[in-house]
mmCIF file of C-alpha atoms and ligand atoms in Angstrom:
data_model
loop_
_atom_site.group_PDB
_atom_site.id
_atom_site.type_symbol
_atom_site.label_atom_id
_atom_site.label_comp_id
_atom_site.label_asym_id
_atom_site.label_seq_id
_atom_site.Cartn_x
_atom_site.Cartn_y
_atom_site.Cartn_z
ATOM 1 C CA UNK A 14 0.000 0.000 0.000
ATOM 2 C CA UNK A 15 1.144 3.453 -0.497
ATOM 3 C CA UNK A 16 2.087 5.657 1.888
ATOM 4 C CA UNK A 17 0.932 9.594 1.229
ATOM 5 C CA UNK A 18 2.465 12.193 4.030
ATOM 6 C CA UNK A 19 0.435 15.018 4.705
ATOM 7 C CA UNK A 20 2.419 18.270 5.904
ATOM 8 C CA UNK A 21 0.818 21.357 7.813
ATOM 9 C CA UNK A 22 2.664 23.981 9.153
ATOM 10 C CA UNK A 23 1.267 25.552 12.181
ATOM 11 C CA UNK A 24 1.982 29.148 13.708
ATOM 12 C CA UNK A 25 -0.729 29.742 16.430
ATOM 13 C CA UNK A 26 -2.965 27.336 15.031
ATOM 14 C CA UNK A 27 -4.298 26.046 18.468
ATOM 15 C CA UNK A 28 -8.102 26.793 17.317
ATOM 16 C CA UNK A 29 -7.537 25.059 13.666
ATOM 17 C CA UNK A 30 -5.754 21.823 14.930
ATOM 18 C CA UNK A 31 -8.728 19.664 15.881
ATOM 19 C CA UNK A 32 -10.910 20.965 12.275
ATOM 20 C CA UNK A 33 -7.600 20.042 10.191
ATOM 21 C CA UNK A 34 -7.658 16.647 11.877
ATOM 22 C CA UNK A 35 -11.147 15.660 11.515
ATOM 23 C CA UNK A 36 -11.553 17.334 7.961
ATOM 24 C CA UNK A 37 -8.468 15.358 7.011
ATOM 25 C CA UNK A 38 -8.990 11.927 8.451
ATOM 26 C CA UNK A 39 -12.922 12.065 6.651
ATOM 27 C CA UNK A 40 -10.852 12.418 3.261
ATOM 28 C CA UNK A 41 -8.238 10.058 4.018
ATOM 29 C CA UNK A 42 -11.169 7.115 5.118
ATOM 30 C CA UNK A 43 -11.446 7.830 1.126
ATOM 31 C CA UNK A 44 -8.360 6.780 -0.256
ATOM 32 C CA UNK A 45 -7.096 3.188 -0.137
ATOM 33 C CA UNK A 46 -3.629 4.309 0.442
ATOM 34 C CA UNK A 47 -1.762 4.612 4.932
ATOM 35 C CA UNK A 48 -1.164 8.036 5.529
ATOM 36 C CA UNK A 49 1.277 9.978 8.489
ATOM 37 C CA UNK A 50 0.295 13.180 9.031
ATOM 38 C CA UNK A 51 2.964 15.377 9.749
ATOM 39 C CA UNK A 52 2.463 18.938 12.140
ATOM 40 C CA UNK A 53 5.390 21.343 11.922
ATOM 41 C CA UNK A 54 4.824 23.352 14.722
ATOM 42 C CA UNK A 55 6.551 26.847 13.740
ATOM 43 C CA UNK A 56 7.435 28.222 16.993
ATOM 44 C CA UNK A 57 3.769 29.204 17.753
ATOM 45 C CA UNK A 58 3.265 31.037 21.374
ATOM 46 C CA UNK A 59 -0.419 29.232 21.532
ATOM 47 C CA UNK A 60 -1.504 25.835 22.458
ATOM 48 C CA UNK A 61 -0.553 24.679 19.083
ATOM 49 C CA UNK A 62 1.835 22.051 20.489
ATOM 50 C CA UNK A 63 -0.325 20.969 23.435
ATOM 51 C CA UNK A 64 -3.707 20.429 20.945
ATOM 52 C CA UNK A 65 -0.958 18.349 18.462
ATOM 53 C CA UNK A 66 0.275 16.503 21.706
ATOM 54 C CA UNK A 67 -3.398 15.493 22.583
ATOM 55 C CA UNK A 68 -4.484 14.500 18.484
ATOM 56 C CA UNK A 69 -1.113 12.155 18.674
ATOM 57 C CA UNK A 70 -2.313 10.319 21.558
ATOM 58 C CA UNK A 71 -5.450 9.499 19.656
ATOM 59 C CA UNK A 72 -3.489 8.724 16.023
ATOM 60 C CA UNK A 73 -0.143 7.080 16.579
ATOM 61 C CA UNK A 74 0.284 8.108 13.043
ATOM 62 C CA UNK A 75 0.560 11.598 13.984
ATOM 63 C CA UNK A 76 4.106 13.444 13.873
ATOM 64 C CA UNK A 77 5.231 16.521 15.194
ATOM 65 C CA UNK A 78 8.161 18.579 14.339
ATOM 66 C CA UNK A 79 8.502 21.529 16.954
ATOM 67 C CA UNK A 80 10.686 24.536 15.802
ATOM 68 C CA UNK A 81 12.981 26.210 18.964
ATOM 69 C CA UNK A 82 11.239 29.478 17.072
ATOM 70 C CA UNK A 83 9.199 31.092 14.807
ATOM 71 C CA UNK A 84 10.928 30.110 11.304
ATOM 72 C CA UNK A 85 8.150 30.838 8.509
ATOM 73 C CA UNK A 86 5.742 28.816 6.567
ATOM 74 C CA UNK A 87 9.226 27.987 4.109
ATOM 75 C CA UNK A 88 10.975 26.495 6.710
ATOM 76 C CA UNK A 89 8.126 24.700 8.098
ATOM 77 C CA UNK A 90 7.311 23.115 4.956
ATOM 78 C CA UNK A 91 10.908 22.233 3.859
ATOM 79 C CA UNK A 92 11.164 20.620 7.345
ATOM 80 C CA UNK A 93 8.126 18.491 6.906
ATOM 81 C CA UNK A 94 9.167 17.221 3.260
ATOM 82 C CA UNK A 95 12.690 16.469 4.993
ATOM 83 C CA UNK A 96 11.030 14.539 7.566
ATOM 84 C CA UNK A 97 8.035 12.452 5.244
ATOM 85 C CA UNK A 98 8.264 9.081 4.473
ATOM 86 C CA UNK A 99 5.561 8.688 1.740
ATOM 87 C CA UNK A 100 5.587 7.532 -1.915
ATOM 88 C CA UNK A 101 3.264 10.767 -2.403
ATOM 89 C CA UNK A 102 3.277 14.107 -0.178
ATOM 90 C CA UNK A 103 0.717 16.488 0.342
ATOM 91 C CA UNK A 104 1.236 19.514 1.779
ATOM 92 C CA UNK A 105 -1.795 21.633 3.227
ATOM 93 C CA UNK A 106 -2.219 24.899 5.627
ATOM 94 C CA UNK A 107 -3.741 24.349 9.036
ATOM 95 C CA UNK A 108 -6.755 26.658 8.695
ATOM 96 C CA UNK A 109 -8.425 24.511 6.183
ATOM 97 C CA UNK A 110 -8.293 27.054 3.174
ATOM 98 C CA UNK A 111 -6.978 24.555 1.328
ATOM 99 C CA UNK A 112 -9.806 21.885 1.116
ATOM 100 C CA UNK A 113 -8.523 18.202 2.196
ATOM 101 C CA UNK A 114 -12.196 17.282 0.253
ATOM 102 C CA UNK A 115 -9.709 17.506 -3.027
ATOM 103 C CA UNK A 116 -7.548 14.923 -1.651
ATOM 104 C CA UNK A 117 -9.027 12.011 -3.172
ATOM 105 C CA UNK A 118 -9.267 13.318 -6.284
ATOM 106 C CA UNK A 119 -5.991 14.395 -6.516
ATOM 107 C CA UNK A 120 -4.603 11.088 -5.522
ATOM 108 C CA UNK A 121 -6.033 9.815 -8.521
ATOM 109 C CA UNK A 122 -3.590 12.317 -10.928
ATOM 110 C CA UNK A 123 -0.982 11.343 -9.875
ATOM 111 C CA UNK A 124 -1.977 7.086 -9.266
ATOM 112 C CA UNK A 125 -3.929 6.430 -12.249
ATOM 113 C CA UNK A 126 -3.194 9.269 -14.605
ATOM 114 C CA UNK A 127 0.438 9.821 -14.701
ATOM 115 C CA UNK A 128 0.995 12.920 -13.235
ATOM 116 C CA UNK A 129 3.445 13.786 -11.114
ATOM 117 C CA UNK A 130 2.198 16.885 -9.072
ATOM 118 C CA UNK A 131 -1.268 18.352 -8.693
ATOM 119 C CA UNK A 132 -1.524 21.597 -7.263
ATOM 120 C CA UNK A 133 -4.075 23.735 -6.673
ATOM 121 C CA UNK A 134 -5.122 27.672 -7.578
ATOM 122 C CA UNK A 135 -8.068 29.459 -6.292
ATOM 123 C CA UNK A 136 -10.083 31.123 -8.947
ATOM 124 C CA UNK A 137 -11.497 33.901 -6.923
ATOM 125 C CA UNK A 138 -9.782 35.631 -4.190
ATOM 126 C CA UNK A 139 -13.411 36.492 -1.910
ATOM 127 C CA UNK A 140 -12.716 37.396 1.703
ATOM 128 C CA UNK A 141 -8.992 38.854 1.228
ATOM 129 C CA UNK A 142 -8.966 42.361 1.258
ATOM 130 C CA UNK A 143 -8.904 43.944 -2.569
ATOM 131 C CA UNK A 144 -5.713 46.082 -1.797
ATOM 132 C CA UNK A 145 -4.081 43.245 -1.251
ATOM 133 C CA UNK A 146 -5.558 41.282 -3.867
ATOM 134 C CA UNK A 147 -4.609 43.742 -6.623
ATOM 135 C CA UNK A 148 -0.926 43.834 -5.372
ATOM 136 C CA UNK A 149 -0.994 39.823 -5.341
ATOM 137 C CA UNK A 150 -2.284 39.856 -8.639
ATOM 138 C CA UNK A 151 0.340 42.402 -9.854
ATOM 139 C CA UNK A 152 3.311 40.457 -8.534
ATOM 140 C CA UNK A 153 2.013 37.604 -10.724
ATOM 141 C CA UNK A 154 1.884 39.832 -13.407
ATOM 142 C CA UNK A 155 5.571 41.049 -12.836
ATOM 143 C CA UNK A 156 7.494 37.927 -11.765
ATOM 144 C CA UNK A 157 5.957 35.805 -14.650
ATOM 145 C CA UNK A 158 7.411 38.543 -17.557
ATOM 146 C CA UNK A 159 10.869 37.935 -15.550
ATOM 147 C CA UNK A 160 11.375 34.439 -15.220
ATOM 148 C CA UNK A 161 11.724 31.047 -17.540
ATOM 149 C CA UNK A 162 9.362 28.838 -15.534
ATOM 150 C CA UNK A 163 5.471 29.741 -15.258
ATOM 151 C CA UNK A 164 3.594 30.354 -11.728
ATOM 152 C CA UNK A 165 0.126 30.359 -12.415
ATOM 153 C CA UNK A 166 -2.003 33.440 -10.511
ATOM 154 C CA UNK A 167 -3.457 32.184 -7.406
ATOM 155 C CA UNK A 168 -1.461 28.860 -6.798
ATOM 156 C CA UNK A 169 -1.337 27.962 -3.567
ATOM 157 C CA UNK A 170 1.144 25.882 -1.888
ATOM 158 C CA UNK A 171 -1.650 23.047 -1.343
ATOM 159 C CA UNK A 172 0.091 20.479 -3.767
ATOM 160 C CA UNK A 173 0.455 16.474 -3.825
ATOM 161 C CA UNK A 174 3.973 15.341 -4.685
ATOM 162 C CA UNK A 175 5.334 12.076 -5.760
ATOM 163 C CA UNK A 176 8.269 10.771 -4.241
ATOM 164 C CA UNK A 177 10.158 11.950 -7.498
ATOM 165 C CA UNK A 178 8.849 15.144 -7.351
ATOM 166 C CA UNK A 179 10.012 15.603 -3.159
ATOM 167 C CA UNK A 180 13.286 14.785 -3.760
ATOM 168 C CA UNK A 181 14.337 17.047 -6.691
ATOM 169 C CA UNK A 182 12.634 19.672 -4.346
ATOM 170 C CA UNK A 183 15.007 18.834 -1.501
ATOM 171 C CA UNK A 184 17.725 19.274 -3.723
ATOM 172 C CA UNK A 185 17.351 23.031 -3.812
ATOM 173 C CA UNK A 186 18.550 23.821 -0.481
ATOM 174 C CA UNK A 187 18.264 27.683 -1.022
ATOM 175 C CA UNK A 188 17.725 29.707 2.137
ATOM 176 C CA UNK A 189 15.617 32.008 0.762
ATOM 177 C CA UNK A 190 13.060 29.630 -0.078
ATOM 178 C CA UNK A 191 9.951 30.945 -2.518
ATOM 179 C CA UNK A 192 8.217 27.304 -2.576
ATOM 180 C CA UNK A 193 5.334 28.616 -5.820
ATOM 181 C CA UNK A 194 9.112 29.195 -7.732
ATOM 182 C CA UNK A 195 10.880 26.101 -6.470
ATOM 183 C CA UNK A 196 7.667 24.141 -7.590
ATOM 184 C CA UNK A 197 7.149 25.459 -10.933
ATOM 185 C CA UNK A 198 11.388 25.372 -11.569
ATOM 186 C CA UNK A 199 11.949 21.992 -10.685
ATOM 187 C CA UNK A 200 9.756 20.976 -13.577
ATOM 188 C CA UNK A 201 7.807 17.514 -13.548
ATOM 189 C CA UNK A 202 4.174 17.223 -14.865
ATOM 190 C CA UNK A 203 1.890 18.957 -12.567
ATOM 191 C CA UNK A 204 -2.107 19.082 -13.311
ATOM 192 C CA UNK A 205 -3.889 22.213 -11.822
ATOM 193 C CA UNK A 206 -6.996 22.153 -10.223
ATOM 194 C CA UNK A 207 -9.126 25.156 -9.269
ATOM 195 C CA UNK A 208 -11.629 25.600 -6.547
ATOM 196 C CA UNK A 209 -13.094 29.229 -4.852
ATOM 197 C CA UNK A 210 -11.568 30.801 -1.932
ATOM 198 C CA UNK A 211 -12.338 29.326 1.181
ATOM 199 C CA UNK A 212 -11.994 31.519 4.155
ATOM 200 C CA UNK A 213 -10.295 30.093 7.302
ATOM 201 C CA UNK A 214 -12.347 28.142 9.456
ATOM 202 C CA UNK A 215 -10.894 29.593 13.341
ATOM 203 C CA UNK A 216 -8.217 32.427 13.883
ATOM 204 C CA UNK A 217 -6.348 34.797 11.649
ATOM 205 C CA UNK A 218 -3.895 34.999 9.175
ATOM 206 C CA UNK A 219 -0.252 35.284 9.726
ATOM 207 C CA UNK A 220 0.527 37.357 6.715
ATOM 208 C CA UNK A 221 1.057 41.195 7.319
ATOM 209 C CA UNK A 222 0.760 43.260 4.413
ATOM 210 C CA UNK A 223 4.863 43.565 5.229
ATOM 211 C CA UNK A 224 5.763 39.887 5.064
ATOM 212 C CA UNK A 225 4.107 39.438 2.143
ATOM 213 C CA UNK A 226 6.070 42.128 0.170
ATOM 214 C CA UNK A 227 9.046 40.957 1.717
ATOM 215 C CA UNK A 228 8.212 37.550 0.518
ATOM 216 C CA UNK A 229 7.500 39.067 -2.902
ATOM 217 C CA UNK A 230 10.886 40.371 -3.206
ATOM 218 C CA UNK A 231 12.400 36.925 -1.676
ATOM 219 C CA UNK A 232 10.761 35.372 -4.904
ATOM 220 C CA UNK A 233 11.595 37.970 -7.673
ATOM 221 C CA UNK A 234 15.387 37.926 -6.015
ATOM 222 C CA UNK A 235 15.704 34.243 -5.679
ATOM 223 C CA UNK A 236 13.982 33.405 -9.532
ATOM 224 C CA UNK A 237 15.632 36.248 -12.010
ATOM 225 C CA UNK A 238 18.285 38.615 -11.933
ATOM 226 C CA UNK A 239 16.225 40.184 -14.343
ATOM 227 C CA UNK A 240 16.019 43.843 -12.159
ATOM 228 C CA UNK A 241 20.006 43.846 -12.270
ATOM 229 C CA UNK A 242 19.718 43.837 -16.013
ATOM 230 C CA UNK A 243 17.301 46.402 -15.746
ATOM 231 C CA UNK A 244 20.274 48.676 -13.883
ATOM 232 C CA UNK A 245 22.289 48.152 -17.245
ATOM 233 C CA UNK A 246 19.720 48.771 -19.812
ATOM 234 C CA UNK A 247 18.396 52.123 -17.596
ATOM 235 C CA UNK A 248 22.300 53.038 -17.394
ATOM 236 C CA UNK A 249 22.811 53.209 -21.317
ATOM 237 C CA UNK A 250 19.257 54.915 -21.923
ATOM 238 C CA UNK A 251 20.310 57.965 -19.425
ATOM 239 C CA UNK A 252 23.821 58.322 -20.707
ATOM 240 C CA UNK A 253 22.261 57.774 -24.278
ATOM 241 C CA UNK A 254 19.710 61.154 -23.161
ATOM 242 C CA UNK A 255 22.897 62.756 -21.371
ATOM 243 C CA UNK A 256 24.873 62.754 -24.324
ATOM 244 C CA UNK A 257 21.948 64.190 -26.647
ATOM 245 C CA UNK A 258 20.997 66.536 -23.936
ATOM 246 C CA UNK A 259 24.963 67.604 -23.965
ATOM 247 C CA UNK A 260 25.232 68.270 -27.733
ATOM 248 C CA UNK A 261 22.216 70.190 -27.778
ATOM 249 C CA UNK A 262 23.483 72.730 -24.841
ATOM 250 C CA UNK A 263 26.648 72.922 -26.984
ATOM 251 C CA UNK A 264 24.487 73.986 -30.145
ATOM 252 C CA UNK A 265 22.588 76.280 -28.206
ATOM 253 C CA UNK A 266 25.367 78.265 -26.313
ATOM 254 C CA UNK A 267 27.271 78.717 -29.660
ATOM 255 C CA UNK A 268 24.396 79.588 -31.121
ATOM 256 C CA UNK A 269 22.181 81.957 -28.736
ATOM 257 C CA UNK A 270 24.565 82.250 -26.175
ATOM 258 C CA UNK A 271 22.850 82.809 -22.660
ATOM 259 C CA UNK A 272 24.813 79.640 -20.893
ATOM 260 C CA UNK A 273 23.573 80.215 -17.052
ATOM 261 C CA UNK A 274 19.752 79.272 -18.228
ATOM 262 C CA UNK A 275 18.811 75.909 -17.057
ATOM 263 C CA UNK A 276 19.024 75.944 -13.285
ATOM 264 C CA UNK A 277 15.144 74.105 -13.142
ATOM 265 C CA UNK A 278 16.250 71.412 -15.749
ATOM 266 C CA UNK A 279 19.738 70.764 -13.920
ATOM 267 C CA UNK A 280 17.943 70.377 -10.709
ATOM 268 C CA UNK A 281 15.277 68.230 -12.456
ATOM 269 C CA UNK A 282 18.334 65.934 -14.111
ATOM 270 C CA UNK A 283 20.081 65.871 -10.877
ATOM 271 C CA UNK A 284 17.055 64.406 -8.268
ATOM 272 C CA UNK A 285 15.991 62.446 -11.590
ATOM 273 C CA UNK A 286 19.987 60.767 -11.408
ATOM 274 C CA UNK A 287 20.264 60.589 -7.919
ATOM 275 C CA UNK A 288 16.784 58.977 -7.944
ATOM 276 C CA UNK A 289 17.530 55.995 -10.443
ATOM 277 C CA UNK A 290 20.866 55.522 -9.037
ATOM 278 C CA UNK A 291 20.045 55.060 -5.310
ATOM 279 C CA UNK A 292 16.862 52.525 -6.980
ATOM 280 C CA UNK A 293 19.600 50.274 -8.696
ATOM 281 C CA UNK A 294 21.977 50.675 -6.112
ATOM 282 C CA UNK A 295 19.236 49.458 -3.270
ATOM 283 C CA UNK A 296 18.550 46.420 -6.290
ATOM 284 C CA UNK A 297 22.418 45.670 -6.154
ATOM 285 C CA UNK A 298 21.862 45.280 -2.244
ATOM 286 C CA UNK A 299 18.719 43.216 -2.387
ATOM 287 C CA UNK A 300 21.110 41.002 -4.298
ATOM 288 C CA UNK A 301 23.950 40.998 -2.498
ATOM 289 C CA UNK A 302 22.556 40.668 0.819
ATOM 290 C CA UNK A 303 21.037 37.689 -0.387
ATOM 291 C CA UNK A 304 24.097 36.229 -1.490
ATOM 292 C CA UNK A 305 25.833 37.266 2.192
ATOM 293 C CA UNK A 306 22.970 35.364 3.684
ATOM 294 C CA UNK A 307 23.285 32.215 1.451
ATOM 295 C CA UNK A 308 27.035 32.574 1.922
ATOM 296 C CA UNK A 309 26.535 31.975 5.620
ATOM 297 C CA UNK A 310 24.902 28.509 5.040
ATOM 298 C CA UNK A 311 23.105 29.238 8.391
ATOM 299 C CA UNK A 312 20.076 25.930 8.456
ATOM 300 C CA UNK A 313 16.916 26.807 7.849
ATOM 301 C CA UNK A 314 15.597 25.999 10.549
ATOM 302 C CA UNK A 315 16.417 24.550 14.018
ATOM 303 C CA UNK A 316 14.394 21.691 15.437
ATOM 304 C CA UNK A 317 13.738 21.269 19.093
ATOM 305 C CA UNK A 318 12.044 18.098 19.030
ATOM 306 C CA UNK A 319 10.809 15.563 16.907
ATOM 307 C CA UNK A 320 7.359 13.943 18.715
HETATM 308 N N1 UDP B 403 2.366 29.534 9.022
HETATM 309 C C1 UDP B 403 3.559 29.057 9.557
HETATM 310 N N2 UDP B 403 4.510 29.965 9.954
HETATM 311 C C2 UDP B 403 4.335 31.307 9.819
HETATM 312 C C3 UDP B 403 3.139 31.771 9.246
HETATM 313 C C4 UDP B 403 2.170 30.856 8.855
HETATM 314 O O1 UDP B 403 3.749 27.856 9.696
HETATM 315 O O2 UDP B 403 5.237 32.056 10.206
HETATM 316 C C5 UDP B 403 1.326 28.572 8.579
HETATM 317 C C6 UDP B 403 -0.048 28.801 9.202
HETATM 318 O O3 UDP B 403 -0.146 28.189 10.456
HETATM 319 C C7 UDP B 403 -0.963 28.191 8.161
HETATM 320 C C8 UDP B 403 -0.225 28.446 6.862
HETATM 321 O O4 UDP B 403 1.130 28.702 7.209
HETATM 322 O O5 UDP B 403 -1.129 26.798 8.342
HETATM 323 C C9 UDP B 403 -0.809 29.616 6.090
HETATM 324 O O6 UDP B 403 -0.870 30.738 6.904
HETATM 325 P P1 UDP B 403 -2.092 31.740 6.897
HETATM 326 O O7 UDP B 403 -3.376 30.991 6.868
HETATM 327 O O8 UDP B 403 -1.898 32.681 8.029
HETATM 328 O O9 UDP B 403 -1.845 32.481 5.534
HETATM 329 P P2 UDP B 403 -2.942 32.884 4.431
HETATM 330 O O10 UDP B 403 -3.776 31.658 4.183
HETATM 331 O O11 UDP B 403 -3.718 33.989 5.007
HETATM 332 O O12 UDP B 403 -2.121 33.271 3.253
HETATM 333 MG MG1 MG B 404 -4.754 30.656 5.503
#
């Protein structure tokens, strides 16, 4: 029988826990296949651990991986894939937003019809604020015209693995992990399926406005150097203007004289300069402190305890 390891990462999850359980063990009674079901507890400052504690007593099947802190979702997910055992691995938020209902047919995919991934989209983003909806769906937008590899709008990281599929994933030991890019890059054949937004069943989400630009810069930076290009091409258009710009003074002063004439548009080329220089140069950085931080091959994460 196959064994399919199912992977939620919880960060103050203590009022999701028992839900995920029950919601997950109904759609595993489904499947013909044994299951582990795998809890990475990310540091959470809740009951998280103690509710886990009380679900393994119940499921011997249960795992828990407890973090000595708050690492991030990443972490918490690479950690669980490290630590599964399965021929196929699933991996799922705590809050139910990603519906285990799909399971079964998403085991079939990859079974029966020779995929090797299916992963999951939501069509609709209903209940997520429209601010932040429009940015998410404008850093789609952006990082798809910059990289090779495709990440469809609205993927989430709900997606069943096969063992194949797991391990060239572990391969990329980045520390800057963006999973959606480290899914689509690693190739394989992946089927999509779509289903509406479901809003969390218990608590609230972990995702400030911040983090998620910060985690939208940790994918563009990790996927493309793309915006260091982008530092070239700008250079040789401005020096391209300058030099126009330079030959035209030159025909004017010979011409009509008057050569103090011009303070506003100095000024203007001056902040304009200093403005796309500090942009590129805070680019460069982005990139180089990423490379300082990969340099340090610091782990990922740090376990405390494996349950
Ligand atoms: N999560 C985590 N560590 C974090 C933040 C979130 O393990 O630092 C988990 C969280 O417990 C949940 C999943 O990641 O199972 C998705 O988080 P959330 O529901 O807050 O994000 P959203 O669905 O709003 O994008
Ligand atoms: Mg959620």
């Amino acid at each position: 029988m196959a064994l399919l390891s199912i992977i939620t990462p919880c960060y103050n999850e203590e009022e999701t826990v028992d839900y995920f359980y029950d919601e997950v063990h109904k759609a595993i009674l489904k499947l013909d296949t044994d299951y582990e079901i795998i809890f990475v507890n990310d540091g959470s400052k809740d009951k998280t651990l103690e509710k886990c504690l009380e679900l393994k007593k119940l499921d011997n099947k249960i795992k828990i991986i407890n973090f000595s802190r708050n690492f991030g979702k990443e972490a918490a997910m690479l950690a669980g894939m490290r630590e599964a055992k399965g021929d196929y691995v699933v991996i799922m938020d705590t809050d139910l937003q990603d519906p285990p209902a799909l399971l079964p047919e998403m085991m079939t995919y990859v079974e029966n019809g020779g995929y090797d991934s299916v992963a999951t989209y939501r069509v609709s983003r209903k209940g997520e604020p429209p601010i932040r909806s429009f940015f998410a769906r404008m850093f789609y937008k952006l990082i798809n015209k910059m990289i090779d590899v495709e990440i469809v709008d609205g993927a989430r990281d709900y997606r069943l693995m096969n063992r194949n599929m797991v391990d060239a994933v572990l391969k990329l030991g980045e520390y800057h992990r963006f999973s959606k890019g480290i899914f689509a890059w690693v190739g394989f054949k992946t089927k999509y399926l779509e289903y509406e937004n479901v809003e969390r069943v218990a608590g609230e989400t972990k995702w400030s406005f911040w983090k998620l630009f910060k985690y939208a810069i940790d994918g563009i930076v990790g996927f493309t150097t793309v915006p260091l290009r982008l530092a070239t091409i700008a250079g040789a258009l401005v020096s391209s203007f300058g030099f126009i710009y330079m030959l035209y003074i030159v025909v004017k002063a010979l011409f009509f004289g008057d050569p103090v004439a011009g303070f506003p548009s100095l000024i203007v080329i001056i902040t304009l300069l200093g403005g796309i220089q500090l942009l590129f140069l805070g680019i460069i950085g982005e990139y180089l402190a990423k490379t300082y931080m990969e340099s340090k091959k610091r782990p990922i994460y740090i376990v405390k305890e494996i349950l």
